PDB file of C-alpha atoms and ligand atoms in Angstrom:
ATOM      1  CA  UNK X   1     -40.860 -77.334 -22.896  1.00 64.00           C
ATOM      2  CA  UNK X   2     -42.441 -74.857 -24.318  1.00 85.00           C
ATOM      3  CA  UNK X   3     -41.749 -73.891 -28.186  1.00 92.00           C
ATOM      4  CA  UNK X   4     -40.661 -69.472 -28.595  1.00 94.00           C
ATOM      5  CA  UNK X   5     -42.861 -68.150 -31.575  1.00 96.00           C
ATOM      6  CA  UNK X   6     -40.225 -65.406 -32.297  1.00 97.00           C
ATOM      7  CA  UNK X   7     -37.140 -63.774 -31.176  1.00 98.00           C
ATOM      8  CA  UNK X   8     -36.747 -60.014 -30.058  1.00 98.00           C
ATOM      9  CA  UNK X   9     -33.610 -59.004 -31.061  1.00 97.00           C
ATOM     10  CA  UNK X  10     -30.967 -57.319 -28.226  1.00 97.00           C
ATOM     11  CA  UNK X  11     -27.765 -56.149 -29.016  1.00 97.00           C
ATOM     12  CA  UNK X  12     -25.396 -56.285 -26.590  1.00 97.00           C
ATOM     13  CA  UNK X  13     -21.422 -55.973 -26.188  1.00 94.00           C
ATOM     14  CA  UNK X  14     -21.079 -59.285 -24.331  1.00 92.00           C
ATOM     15  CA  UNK X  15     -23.371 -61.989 -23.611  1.00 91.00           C
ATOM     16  CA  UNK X  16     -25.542 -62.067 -20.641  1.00 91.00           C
ATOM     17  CA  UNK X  17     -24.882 -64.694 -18.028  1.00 91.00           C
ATOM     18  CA  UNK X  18     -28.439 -65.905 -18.249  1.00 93.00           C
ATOM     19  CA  UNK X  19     -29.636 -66.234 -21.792  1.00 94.00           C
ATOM     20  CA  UNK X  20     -33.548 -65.094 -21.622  1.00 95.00           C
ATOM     21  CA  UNK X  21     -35.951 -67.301 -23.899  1.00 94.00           C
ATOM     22  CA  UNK X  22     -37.741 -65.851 -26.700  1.00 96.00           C
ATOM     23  CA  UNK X  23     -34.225 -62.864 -26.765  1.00 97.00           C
ATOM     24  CA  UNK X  24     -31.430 -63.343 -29.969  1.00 98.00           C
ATOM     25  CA  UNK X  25     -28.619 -61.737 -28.259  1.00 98.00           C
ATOM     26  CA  UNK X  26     -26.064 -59.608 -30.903  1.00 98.00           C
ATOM     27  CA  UNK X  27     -22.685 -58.998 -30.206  1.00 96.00           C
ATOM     28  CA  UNK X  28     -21.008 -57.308 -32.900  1.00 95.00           C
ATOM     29  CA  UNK X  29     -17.962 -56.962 -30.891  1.00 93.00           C
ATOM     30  CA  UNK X  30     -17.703 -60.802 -30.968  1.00 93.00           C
ATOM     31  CA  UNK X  31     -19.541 -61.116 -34.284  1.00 96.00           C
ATOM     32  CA  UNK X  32     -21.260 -63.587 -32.670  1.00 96.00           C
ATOM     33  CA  UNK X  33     -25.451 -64.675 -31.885  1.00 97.00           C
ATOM     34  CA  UNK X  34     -26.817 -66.479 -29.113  1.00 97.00           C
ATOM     35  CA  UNK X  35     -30.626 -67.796 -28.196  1.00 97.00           C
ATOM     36  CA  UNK X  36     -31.838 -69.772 -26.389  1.00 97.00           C
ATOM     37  CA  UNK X  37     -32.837 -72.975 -28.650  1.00 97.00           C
ATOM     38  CA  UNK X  38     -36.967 -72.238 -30.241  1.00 97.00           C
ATOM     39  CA  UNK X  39     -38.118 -75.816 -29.062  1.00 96.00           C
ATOM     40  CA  UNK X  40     -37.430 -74.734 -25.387  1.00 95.00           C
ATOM     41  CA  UNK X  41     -34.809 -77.311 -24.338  1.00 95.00           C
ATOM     42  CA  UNK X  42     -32.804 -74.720 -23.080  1.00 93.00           C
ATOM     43  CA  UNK X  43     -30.050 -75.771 -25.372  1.00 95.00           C
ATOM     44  CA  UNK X  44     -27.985 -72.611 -25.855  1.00 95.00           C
ATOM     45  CA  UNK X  45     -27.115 -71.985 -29.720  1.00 96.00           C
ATOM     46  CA  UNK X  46     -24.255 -69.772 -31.050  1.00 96.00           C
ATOM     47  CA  UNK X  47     -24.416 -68.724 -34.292  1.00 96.00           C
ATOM     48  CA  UNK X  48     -20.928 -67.119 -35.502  1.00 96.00           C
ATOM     49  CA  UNK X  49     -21.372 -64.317 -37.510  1.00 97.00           C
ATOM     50  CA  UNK X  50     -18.712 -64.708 -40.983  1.00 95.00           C
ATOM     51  CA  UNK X  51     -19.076 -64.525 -44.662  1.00 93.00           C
ATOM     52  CA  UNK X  52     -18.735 -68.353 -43.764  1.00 93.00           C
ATOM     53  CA  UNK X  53     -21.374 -68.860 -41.754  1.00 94.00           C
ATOM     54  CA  UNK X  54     -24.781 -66.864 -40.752  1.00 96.00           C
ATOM     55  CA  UNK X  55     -25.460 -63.661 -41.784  1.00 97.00           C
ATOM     56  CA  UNK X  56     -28.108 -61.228 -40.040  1.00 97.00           C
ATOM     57  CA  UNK X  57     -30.626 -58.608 -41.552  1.00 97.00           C
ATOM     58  CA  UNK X  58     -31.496 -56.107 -39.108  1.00 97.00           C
ATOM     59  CA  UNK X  59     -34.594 -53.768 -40.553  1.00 97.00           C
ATOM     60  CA  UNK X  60     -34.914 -51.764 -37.415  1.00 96.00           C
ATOM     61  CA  UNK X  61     -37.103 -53.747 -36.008  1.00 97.00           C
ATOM     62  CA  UNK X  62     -36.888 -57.760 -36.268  1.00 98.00           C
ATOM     63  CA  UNK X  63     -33.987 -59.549 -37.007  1.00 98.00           C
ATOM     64  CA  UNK X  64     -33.746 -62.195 -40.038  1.00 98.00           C
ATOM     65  CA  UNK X  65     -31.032 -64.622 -40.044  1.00 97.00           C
ATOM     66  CA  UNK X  66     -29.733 -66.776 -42.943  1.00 95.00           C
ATOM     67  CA  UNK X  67     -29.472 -69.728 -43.706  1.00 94.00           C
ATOM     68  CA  UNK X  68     -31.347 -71.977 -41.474  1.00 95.00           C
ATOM     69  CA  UNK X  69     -30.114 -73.011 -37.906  1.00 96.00           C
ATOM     70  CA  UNK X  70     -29.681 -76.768 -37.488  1.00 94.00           C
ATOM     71  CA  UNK X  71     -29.199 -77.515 -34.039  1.00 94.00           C
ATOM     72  CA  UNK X  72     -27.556 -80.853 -34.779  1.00 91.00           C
ATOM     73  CA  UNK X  73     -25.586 -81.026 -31.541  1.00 91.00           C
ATOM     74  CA  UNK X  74     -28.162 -80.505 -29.072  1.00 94.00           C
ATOM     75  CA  UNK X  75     -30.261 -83.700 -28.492  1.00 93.00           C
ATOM     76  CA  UNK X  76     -33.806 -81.829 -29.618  1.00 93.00           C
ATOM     77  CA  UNK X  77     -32.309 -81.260 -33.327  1.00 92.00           C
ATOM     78  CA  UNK X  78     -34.520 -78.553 -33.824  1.00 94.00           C
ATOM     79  CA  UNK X  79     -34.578 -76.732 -37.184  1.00 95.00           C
ATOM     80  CA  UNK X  80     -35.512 -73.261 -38.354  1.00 96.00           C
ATOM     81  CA  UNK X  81     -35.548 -70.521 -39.954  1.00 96.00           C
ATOM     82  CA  UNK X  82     -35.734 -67.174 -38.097  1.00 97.00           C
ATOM     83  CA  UNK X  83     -37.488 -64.716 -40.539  1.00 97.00           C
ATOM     84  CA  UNK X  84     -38.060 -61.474 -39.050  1.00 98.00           C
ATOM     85  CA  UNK X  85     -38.138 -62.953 -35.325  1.00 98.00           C
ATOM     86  CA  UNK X  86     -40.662 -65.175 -36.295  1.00 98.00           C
ATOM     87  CA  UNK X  87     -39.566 -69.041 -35.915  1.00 97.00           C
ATOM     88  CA  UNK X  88     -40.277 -71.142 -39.001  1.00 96.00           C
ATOM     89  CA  UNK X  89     -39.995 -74.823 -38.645  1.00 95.00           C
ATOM     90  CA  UNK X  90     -38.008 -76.452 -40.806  1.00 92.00           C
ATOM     91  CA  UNK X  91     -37.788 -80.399 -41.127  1.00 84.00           C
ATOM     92  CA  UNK X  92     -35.696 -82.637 -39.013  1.00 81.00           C
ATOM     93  CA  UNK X  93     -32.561 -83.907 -41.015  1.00 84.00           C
ATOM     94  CA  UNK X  94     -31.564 -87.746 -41.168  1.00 88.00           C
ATOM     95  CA  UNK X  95     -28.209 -88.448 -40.158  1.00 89.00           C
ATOM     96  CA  UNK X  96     -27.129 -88.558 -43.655  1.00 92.00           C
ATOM     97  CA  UNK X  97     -28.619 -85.336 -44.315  1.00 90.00           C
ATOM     98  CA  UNK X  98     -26.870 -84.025 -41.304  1.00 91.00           C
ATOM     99  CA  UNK X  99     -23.294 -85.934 -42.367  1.00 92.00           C
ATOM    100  CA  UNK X 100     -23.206 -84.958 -45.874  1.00 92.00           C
ATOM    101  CA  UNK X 101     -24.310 -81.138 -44.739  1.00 90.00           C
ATOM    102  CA  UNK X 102     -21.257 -80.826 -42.072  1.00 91.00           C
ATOM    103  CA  UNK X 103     -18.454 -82.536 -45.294  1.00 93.00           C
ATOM    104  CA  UNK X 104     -20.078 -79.627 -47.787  1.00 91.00           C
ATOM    105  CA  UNK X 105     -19.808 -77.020 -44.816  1.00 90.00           C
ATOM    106  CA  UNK X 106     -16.120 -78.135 -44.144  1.00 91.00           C
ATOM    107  CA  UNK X 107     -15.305 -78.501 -48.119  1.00 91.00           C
ATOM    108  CA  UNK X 108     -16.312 -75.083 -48.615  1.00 88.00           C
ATOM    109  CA  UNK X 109     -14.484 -73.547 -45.466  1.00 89.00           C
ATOM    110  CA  UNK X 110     -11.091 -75.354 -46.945  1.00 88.00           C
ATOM    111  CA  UNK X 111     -11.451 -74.187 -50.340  1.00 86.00           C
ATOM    112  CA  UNK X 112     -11.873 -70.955 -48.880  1.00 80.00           C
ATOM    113  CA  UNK X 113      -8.952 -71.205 -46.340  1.00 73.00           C
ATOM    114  CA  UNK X 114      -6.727 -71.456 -49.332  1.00 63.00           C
ATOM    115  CA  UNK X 115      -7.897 -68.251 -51.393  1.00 56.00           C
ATOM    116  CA  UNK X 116      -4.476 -68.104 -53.993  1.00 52.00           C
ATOM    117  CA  UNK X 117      -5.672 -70.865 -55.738  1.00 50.00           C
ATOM    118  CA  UNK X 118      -8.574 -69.343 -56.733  1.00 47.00           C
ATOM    119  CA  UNK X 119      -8.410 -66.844 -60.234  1.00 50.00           C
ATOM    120  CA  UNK X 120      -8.859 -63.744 -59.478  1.00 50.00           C
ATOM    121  CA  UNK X 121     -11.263 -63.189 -62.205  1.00 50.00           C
ATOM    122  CA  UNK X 122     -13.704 -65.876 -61.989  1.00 44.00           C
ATOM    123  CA  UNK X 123     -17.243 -65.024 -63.770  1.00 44.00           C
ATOM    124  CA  UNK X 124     -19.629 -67.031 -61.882  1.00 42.00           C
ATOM    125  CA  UNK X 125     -17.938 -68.070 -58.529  1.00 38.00           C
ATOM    126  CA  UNK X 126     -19.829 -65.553 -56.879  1.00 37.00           C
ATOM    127  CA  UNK X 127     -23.138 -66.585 -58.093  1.00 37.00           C
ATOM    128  CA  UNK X 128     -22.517 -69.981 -57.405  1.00 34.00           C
ATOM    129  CA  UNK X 129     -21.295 -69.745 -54.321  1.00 36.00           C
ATOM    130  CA  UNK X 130     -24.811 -67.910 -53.276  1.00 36.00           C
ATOM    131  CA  UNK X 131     -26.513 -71.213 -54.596  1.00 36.00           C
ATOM    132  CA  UNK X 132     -24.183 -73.286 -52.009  1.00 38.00           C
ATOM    133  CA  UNK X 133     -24.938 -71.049 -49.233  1.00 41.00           C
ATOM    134  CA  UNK X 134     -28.837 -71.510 -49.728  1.00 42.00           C
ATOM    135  CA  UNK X 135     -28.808 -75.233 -49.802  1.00 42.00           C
ATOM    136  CA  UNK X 136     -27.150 -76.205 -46.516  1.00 52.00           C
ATOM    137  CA  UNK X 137     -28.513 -75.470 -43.064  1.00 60.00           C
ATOM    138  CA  UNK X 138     -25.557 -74.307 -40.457  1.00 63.00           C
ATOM    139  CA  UNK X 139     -24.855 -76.238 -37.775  1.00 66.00           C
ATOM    140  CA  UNK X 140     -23.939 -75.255 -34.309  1.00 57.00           C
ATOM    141  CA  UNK X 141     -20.355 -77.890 -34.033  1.00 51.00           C
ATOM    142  CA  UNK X 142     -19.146 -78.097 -31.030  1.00 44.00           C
ATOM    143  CA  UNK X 143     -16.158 -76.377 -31.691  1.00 43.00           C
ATOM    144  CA  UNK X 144     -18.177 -73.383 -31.130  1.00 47.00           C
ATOM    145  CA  UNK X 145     -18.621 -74.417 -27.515  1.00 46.00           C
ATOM    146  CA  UNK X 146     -14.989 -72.946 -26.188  1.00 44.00           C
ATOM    147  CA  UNK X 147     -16.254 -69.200 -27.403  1.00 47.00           C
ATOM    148  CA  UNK X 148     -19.359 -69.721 -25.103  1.00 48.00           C
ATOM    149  CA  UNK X 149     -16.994 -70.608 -22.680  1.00 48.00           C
ATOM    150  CA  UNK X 150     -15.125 -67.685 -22.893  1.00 50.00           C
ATOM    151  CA  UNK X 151     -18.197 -65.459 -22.488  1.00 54.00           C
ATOM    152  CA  UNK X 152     -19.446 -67.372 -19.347  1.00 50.00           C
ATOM    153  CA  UNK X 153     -16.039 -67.216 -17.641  1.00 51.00           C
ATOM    154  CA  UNK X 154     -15.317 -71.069 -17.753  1.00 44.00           C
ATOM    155  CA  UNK X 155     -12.805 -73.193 -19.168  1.00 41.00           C
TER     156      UNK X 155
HETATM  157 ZN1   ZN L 201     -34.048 -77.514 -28.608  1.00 51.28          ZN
END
């Protein structure tokens, strides 16, 4: 195993059937990011692209992606941050950590599901919604699995 410094970015329509090390693979026809997990596990990670999830930063070059990936579900649990396709480590998670990050993730994806019982003029829901987003690393959950699936032609 052998940890990838940074990742080149590649934008493609649909994934690739092998997923290169050391590539982030863009497909804005899915809205959807794959790599190959940093620690070199081999772990493939999907990262969804949605005002609910991660967001990318392309500057023509490098590709910066926000917030942090937290691959909970793959046995490694690698954590980073990748900052202009350069891998920063971030620090492991307890399983607390990890627990009460997935209930916050899940609270604000139902509070968002149900948008009409939000006013439509709220000051500062914007602002502190940004401060939510910062806190919490994403997690790849496995219900992400079935859209790698899909690209890779299996059930
Ligand atoms: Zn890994």
């Amino acid at each position: 195993m052998s940890r990838v410094k940074q990742l080149d970015p590649r934008f493609v329509e649909t994934m690739p059937d092998t997923i290169e090390p050391g590539i982030l693979y863009v497909s804005l026809e899915y809205g959807s990011m794959i790599h190959g997990c940093a620690c070199g596990c081999g772990g493939e990670v999907v990262l969804p692209l949605t005002p609910l999830d991660w967001s990318l930063r392309y500057d023509g070059e490098t590709i910066s992606v926000w917030p942090s990936v937290g691959n909970w579900s793959l046995p490694c649990r690698s954590h980073y941050i990748i900052d202009k396709g350069q891998i920063r480590w971030a620090g492991a998670w307890t399983d607390k950590q990890i627990a009460a990050g997935r209930a916050l993730d899940l609270a604000r994806k139902q509070s968002r599901a149900a948008p009409a019982m939000k006013p439509a003029q709220e000051a500062d829901s914007a602002v502190s919604e940004t401060t939510v987003r910062a806190a919490p690393p994403r997690s790849c959950f496995d219900g992400i699995r079935h859209r790698v699936a899909r690209w890779f032609g299996r059930t």
